[in-house]
mmCIF file of C-alpha atoms and ligand atoms in Angstrom:
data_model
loop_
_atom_site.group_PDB
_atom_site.id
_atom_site.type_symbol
_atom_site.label_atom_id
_atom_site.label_comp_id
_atom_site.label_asym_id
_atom_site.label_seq_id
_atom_site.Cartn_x
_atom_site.Cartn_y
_atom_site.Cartn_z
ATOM 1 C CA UNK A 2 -20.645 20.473 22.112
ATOM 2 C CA UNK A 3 -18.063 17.531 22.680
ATOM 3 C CA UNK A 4 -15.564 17.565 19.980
ATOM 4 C CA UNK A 5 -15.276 15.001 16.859
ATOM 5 C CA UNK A 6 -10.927 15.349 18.157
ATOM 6 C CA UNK A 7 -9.205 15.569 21.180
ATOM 7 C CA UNK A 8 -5.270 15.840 22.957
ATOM 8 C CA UNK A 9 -4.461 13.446 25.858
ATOM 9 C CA UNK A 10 -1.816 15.267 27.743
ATOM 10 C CA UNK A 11 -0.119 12.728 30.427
ATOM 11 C CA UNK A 12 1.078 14.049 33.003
ATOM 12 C CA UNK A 13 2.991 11.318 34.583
ATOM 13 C CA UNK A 14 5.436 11.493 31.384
ATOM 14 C CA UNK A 15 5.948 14.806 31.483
ATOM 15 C CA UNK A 16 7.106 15.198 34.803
ATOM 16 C CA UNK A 17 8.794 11.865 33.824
ATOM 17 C CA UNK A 18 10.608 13.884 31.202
ATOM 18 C CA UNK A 19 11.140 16.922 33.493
ATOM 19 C CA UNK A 20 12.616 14.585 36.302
ATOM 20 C CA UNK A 21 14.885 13.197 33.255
ATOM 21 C CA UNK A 22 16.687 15.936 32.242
ATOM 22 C CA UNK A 23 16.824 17.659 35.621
ATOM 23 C CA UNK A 24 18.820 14.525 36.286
ATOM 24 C CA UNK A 25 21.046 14.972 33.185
ATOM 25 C CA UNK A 26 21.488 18.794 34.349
ATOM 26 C CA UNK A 27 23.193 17.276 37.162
ATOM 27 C CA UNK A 28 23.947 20.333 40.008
ATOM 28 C CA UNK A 29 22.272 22.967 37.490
ATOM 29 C CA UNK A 30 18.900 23.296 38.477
ATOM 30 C CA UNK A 31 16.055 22.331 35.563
ATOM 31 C CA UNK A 32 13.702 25.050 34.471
ATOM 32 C CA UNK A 33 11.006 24.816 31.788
ATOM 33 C CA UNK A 34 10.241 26.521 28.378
ATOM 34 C CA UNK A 35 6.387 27.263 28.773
ATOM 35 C CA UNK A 36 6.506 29.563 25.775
ATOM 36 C CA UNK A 37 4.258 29.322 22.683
ATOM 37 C CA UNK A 38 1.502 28.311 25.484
ATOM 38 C CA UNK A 39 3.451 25.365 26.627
ATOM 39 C CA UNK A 40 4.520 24.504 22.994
ATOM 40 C CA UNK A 41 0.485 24.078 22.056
ATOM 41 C CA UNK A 42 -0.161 21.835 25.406
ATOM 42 C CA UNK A 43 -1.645 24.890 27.352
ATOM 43 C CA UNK A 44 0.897 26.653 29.400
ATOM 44 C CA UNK A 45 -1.304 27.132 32.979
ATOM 45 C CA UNK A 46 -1.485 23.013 32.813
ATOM 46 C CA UNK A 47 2.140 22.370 31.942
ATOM 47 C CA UNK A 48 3.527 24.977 35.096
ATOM 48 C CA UNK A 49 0.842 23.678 37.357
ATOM 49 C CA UNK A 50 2.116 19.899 36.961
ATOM 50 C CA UNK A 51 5.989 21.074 36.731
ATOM 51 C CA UNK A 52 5.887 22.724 39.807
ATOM 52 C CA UNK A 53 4.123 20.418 41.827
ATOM 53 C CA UNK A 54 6.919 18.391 40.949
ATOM 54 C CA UNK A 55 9.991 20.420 41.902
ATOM 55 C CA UNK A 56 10.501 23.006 39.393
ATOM 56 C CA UNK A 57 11.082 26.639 40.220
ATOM 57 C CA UNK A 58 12.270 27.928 36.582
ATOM 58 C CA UNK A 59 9.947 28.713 33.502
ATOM 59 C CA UNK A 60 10.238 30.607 30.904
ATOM 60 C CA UNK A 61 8.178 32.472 28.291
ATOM 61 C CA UNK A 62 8.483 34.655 25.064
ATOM 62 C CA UNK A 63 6.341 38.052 25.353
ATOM 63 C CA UNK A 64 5.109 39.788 28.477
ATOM 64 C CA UNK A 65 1.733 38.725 27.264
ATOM 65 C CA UNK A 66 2.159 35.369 27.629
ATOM 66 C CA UNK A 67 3.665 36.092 30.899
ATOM 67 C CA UNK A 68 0.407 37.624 31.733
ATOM 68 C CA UNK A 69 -1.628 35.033 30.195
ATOM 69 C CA UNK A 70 -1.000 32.549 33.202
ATOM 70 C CA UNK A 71 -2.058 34.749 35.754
ATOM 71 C CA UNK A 72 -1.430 35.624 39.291
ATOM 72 C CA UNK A 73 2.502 34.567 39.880
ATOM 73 C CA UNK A 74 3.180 32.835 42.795
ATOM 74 C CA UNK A 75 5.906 34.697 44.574
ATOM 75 C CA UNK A 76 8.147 31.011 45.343
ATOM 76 C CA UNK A 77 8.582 30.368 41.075
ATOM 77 C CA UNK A 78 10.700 32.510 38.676
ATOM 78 C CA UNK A 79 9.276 33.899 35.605
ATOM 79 C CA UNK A 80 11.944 34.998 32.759
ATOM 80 C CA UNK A 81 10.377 36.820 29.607
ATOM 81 C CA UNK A 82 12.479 35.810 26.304
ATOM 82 C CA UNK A 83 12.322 38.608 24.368
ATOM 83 C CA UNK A 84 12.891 41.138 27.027
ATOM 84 C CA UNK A 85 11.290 44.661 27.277
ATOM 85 C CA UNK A 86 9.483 46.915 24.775
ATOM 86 C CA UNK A 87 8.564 50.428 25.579
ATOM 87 C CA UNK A 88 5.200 49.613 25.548
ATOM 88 C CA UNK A 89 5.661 46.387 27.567
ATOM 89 C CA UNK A 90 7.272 48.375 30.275
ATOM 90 C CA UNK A 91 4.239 49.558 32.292
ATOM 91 C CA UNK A 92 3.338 46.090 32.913
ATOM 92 C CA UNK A 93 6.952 44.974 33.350
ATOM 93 C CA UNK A 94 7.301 47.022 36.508
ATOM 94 C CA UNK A 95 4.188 46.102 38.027
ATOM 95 C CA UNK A 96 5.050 42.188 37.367
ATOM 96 C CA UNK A 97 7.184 39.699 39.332
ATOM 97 C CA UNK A 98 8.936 38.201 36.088
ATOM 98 C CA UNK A 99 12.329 39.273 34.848
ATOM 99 C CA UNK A 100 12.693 40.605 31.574
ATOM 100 C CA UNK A 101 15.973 39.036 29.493
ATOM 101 C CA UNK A 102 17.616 42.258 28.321
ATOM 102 C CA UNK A 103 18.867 41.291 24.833
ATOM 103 C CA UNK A 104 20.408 44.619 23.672
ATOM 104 C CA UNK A 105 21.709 47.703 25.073
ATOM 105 C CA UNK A 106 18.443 49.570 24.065
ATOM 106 C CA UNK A 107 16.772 47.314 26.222
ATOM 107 C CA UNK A 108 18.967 47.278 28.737
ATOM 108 C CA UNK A 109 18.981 51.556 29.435
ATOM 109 C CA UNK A 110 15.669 51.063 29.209
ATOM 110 C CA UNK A 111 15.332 48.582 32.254
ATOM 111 C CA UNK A 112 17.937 50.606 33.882
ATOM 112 C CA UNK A 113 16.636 54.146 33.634
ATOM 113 C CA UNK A 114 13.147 53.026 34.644
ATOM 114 C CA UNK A 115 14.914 51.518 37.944
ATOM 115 C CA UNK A 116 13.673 48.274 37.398
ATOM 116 C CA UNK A 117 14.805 45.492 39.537
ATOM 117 C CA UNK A 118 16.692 42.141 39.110
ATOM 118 C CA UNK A 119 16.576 40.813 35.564
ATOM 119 C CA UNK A 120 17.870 38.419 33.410
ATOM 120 C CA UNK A 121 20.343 38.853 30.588
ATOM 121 C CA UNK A 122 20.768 37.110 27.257
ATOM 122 C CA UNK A 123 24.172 37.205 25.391
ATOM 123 C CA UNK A 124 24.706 36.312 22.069
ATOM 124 C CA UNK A 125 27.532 33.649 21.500
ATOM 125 C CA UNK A 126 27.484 32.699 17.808
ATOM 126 C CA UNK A 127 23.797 31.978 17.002
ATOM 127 C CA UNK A 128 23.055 35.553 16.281
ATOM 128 C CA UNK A 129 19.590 36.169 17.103
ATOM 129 C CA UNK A 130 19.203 37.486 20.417
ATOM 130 C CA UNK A 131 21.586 38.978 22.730
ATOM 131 C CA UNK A 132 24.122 41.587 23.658
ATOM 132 C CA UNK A 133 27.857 41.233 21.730
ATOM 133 C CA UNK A 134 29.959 39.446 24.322
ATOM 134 C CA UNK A 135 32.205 42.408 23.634
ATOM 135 C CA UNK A 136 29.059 44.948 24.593
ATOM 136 C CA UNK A 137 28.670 42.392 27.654
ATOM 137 C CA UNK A 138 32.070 42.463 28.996
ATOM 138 C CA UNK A 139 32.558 46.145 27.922
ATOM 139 C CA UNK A 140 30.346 47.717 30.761
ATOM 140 C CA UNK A 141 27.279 47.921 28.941
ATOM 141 C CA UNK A 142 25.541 45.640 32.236
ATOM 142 C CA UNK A 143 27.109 47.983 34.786
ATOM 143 C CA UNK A 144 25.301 48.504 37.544
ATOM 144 C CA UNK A 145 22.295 45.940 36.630
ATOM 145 C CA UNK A 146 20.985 43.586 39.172
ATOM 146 C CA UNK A 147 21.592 40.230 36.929
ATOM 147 C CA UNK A 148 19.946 37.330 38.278
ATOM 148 C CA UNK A 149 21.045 35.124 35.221
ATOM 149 C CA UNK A 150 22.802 35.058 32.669
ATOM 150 C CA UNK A 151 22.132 32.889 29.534
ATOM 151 C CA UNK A 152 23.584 32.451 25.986
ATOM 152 C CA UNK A 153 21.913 30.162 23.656
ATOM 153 C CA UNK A 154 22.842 26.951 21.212
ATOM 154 C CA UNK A 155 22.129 27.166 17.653
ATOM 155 C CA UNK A 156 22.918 23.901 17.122
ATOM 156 C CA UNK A 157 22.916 21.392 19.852
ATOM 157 C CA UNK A 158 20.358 18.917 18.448
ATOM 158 C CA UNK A 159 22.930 18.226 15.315
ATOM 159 C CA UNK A 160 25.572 15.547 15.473
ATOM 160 C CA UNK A 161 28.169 17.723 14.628
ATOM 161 C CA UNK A 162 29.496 19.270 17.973
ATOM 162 C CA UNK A 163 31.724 22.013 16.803
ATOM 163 C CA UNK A 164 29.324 24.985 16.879
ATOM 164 C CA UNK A 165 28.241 24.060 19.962
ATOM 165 C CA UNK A 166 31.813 24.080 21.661
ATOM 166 C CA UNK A 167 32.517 27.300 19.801
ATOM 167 C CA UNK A 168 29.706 28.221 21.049
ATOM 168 C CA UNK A 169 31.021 27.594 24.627
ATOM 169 C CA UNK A 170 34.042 28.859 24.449
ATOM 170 C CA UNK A 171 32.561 31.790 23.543
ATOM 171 C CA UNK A 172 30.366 31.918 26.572
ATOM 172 C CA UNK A 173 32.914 30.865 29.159
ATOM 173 C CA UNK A 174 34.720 33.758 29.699
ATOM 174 C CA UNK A 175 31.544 36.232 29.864
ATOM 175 C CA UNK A 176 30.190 33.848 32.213
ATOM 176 C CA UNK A 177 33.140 34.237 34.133
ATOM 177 C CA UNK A 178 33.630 37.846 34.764
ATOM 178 C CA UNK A 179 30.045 39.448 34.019
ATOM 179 C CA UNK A 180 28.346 39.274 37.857
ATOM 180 C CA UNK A 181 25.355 37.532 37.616
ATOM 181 C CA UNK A 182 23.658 34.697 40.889
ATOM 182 C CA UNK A 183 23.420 32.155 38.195
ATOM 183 C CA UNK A 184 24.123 31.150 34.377
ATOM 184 C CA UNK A 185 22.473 29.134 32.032
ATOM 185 C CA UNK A 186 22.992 27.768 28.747
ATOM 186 C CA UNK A 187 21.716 24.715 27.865
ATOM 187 C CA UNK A 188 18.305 23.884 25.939
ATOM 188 C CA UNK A 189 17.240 20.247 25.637
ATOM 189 C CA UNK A 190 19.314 19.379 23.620
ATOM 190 C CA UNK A 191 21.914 20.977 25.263
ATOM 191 C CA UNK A 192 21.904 18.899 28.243
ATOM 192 C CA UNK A 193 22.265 16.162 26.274
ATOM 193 C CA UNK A 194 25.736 17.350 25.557
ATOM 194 C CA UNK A 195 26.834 17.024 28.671
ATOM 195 C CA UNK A 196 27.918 18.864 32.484
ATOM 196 C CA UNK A 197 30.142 21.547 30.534
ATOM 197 C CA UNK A 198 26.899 22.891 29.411
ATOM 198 C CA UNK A 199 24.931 22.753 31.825
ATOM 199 C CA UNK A 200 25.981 25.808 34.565
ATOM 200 C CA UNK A 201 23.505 26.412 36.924
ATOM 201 C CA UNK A 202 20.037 26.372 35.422
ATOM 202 C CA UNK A 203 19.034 24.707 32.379
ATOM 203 C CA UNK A 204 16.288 26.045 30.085
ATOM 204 C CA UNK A 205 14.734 22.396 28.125
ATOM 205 C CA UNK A 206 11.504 22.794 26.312
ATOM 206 C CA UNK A 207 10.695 20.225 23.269
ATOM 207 C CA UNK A 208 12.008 17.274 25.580
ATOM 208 C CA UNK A 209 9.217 17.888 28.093
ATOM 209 C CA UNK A 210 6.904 17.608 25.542
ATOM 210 C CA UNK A 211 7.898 14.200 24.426
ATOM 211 C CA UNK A 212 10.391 15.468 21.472
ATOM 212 C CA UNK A 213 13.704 13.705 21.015
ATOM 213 C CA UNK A 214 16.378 16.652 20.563
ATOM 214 C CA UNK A 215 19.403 14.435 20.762
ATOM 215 C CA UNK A 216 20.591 10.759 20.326
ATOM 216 C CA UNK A 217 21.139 10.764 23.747
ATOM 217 C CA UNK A 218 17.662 10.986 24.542
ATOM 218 C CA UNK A 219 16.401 8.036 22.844
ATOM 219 C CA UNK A 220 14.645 5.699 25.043
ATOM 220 C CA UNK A 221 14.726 8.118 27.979
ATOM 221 C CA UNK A 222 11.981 10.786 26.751
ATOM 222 C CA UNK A 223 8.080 9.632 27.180
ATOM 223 C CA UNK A 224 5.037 10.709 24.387
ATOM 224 C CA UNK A 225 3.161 13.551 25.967
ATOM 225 C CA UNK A 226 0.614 14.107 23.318
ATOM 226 C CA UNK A 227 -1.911 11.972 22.242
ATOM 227 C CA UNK A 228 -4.469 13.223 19.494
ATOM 228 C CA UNK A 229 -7.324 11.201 18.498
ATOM 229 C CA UNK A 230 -9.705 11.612 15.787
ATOM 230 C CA UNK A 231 -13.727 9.992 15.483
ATOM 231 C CA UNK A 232 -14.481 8.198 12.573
ATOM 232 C CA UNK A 233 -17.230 10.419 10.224
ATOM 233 C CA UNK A 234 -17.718 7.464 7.597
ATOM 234 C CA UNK A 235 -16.319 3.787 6.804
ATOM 235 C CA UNK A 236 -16.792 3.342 3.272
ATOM 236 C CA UNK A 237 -15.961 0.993 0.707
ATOM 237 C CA UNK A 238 -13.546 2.170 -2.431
ATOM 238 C CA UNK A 239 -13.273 0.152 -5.887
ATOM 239 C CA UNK A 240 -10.159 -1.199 -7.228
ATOM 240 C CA UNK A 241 -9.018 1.361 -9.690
ATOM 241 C CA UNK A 242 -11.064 4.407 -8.082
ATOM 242 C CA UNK A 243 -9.029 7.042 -6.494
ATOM 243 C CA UNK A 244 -9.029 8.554 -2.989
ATOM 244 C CA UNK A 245 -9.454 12.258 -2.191
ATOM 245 C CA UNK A 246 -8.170 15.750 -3.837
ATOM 246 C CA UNK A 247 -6.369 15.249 -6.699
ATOM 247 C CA UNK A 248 -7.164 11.493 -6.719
ATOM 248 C CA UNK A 249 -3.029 11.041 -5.712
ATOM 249 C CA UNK A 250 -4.499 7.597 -4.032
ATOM 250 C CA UNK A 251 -4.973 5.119 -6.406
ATOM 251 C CA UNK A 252 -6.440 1.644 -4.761
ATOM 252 C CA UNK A 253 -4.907 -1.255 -5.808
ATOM 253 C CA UNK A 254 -7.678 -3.676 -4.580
ATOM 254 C CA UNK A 255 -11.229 -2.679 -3.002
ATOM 255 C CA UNK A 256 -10.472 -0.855 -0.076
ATOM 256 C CA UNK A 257 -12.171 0.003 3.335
ATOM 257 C CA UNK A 258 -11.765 3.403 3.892
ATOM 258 C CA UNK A 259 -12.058 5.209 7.293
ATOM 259 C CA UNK A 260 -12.810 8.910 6.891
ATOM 260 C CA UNK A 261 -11.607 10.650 10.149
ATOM 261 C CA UNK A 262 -12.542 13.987 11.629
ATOM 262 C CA UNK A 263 -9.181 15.804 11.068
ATOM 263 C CA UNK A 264 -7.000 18.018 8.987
ATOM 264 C CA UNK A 265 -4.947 20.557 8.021
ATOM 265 C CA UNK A 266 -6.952 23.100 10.255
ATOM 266 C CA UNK A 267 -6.148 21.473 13.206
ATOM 267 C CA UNK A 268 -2.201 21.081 12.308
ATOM 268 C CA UNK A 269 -2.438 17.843 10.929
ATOM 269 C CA UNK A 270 -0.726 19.142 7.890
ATOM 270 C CA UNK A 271 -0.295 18.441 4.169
ATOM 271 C CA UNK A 272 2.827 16.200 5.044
ATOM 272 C CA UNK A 273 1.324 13.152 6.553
ATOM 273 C CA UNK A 274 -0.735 12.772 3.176
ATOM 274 C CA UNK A 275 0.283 9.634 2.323
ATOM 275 C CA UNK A 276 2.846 9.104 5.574
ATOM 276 C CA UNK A 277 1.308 9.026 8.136
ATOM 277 C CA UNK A 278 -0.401 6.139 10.177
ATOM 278 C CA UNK A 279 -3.243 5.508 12.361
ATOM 279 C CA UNK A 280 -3.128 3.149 15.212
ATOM 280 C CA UNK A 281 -6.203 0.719 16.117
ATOM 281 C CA UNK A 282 -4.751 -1.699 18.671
ATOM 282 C CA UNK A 283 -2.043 -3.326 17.558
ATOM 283 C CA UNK A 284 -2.405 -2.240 13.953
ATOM 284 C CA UNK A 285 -1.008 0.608 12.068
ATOM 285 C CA UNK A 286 -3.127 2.269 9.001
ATOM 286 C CA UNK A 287 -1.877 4.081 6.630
ATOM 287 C CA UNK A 288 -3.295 7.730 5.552
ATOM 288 C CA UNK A 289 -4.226 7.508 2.001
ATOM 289 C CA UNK A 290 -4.305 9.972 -0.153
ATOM 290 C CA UNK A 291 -4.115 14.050 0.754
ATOM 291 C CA UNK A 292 -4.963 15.683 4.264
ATOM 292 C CA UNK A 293 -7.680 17.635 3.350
ATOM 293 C CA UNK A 294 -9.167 20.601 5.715
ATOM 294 C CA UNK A 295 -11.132 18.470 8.140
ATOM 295 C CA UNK A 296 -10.943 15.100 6.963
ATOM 296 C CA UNK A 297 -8.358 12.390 6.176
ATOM 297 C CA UNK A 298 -8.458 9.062 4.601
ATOM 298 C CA UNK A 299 -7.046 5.811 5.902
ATOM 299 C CA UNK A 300 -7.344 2.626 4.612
ATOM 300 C CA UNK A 301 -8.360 -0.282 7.587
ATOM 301 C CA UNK A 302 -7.923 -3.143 5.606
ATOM 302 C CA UNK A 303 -9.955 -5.989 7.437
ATOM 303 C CA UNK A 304 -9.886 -4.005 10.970
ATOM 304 C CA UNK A 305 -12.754 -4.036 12.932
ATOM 305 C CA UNK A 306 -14.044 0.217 12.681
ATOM 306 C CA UNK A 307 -16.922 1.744 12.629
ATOM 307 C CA UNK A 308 -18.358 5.069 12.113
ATOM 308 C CA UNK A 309 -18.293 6.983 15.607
ATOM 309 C CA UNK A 310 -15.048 5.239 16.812
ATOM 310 C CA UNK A 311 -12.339 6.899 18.053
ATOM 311 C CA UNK A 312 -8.973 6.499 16.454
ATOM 312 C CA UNK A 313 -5.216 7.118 17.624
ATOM 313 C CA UNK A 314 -3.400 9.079 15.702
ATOM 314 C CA UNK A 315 0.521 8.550 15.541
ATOM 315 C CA UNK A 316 2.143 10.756 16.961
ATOM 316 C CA UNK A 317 5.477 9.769 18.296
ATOM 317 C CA UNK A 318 7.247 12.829 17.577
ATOM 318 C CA UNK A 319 10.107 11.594 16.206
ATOM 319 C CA UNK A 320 8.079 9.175 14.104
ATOM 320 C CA UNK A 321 5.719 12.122 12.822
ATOM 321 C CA UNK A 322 8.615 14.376 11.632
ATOM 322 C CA UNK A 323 10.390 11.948 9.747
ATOM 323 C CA UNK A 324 6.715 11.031 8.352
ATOM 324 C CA UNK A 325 5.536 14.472 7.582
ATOM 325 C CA UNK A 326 8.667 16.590 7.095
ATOM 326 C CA UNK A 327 7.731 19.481 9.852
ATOM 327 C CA UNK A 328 10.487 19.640 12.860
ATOM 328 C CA UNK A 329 8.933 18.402 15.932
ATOM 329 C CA UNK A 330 9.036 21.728 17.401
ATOM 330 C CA UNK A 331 6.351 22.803 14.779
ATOM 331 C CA UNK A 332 4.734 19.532 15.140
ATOM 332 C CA UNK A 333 3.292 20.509 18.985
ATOM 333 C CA UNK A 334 3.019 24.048 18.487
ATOM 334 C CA UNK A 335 0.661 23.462 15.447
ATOM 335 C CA UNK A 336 -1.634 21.614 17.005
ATOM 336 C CA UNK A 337 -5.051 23.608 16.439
ATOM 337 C CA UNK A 338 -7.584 25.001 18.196
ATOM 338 C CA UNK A 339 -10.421 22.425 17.744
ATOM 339 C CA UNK A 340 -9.099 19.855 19.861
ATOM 340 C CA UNK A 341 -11.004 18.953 23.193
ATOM 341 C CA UNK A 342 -7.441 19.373 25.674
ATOM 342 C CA UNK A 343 -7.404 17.042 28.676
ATOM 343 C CA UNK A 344 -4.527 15.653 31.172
ATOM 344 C CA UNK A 345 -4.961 12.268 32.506
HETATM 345 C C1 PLP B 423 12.833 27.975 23.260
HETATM 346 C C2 PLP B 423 14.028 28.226 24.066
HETATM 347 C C3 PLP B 423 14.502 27.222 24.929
HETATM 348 C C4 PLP B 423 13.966 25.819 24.922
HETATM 349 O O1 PLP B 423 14.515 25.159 23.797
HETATM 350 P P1 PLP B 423 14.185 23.630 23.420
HETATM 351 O O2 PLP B 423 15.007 23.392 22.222
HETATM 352 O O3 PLP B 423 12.722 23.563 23.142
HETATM 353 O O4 PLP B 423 14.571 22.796 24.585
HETATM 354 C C5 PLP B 423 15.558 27.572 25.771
HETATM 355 N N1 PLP B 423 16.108 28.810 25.734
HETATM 356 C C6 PLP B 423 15.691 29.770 24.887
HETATM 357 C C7 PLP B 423 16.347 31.097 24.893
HETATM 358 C C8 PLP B 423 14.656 29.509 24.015
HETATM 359 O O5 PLP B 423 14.246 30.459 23.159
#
């Protein structure tokens, strides 16, 4: 059955975006954060397109994501996030990604089960995953075959730099002694902070998705993600009569309503009640009243809509989390499961 909602993924911008940041990683060579399957865009689709373009770095959370897009080709590098369980180690051993050894548990575990090169994650200041930088320089990764080593930002995509360069002075001097082929430290919105961050591989995510980490970025990153929503019903509301639950919508003239295939179920949540807008051509509609589970309200004034046409929903990420209060990072990895996903 074809879907009443769907996600345009473009794939020209996201390489666009890739190519973008790879450019502001200057020498340090651009990976990808595929994690959260592709932050809600499909993973599979979002590797596929990055490497045909030039990159040999991604990145997931759990060895069962890892698994989840299949056969590896031996030419790309696969690091797993949240490093090794017991019970992930079985498939671990038999799999051409790198776990990122975030504690000394995990790391005698890698170690006594002779597994090969592997990443490691140190913690400098954010203090949720990683080795101490004093377990890390203390010979606790003796005798591991480290292909990088990474630290990451807490707080790059705020204006206020300090934690960050705490942050890397914190890192430097681990980076400098612990042996490891390559480091890496910046997100996306740590390239935006410049080279000092950068090292030799950087790790963006939300950027290649169209998000907007940084000031910096403004104007250079390209929308992604396009969801649009068929109209169920155009009808006509009465001045005075209210729209929706809770009647929170009161309309202040008659009003044509369109009713659009689309809710909080599919991660169009509670927040853009009220906020958010819907695009036909060059005009903008406002969402009236609350989101409800399937359906939302706007009001299309004297546009041309009908039942059965399809409508553009705003989402210019930026845009949508100032409208609807959710981070853009929850924004894409929301997105629900009714959608019909294609790439143009
Ligand atoms: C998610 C993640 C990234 C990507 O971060 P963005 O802010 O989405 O660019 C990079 N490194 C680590 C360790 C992460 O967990």
């Amino acid at each position: 059955m074809p879907s009443p909602l769907r996600l345009t993924f473009d794939s020209d911008a996201l390489v666009s975006n890739w190519r973008w940041l790879a450019g502001s990683s200057g020498r340090a060579a651009c990976g990808a954060a595929v994690k959260a399957d592709g932050y809600g865009l499909g993973a599979r689709g979002v590797v596929e397109r990055l490497a045909a373009a030039g990159c040999r770095d991604f990145f997931v959370a759990t060895w069962a994501e890892a698994e989840a897009l299949g056969e590896w080709p031996a030419e790309l590098s696969l690091s797993v996030l949240h490093g090794v369980r017991a019970e992930d180690m079985a498939f671990a051993l038999s799999h051409p990604a790198r776990p990122v050894l975030n504690s000394v548990e995990q790391v005698n575990r890698w170690r006594e089960a002779g597994g090969g090169a592997c990443d490691v994650m140190v913690d400098s200041g954010m203090n949720r995953l990683g080795l101490s930088l004093t377990q890390a320089a203390g010979g606790a990764l003796d005798g591991l075959a480290i292909e990088t080593l990474m630290s990451h930002l807490a707080s790059a995509d705020e204006p206020e730099r300090q934690m960050s360069r705490r942050q890397l002075e914190a890192f430097l001097p681990v980076a400098t002694t612990v042996k490891a082929r390559r480091r890496s430290f910046a997100n996306s919105a740590g390239i935006c902070l410049g080279q000092d961050y950068a090292f030799d591989l950087t790790r963006p995510g939300l950027a290649l998705y169209g998000g907007v980490p940084h000031k910096a970025a403004a104007g250079h990153i390209l929308q992604v993600v396009r969801p649009e929503a068929q109209v169920v019903q155009v009808r006509e509301a009465k001045k005075g009569q209210t729209v929706g639950y809770g009647g929170t919508h009161k309309c202040k003239e008659d009003t044509r309503i369109a009713i659009l295939n689309i809710g909080y179920a599919d991660g169009h949540l509670r927040g853009f009640s009220g906020t958010g807008r819907v695009l036909a051509g060059r005009a903008e509609m406002p969402v009236v009243g609350r989101v409800s589970m399937d359906l939302m309200a706007v009001d299309i004034g004297r546009e041309a809509v009908s039942e059965g046409d399809w409508l553009p929903i705003d989402f210019d990420l930026p845009r949508a989390a100032a409208q609807s209060g959710l981070s853009q990072y929850e924004l894409l990895t929301s997105l629900g499961h009714r959608y019909q996903r294609r790439w143009t």
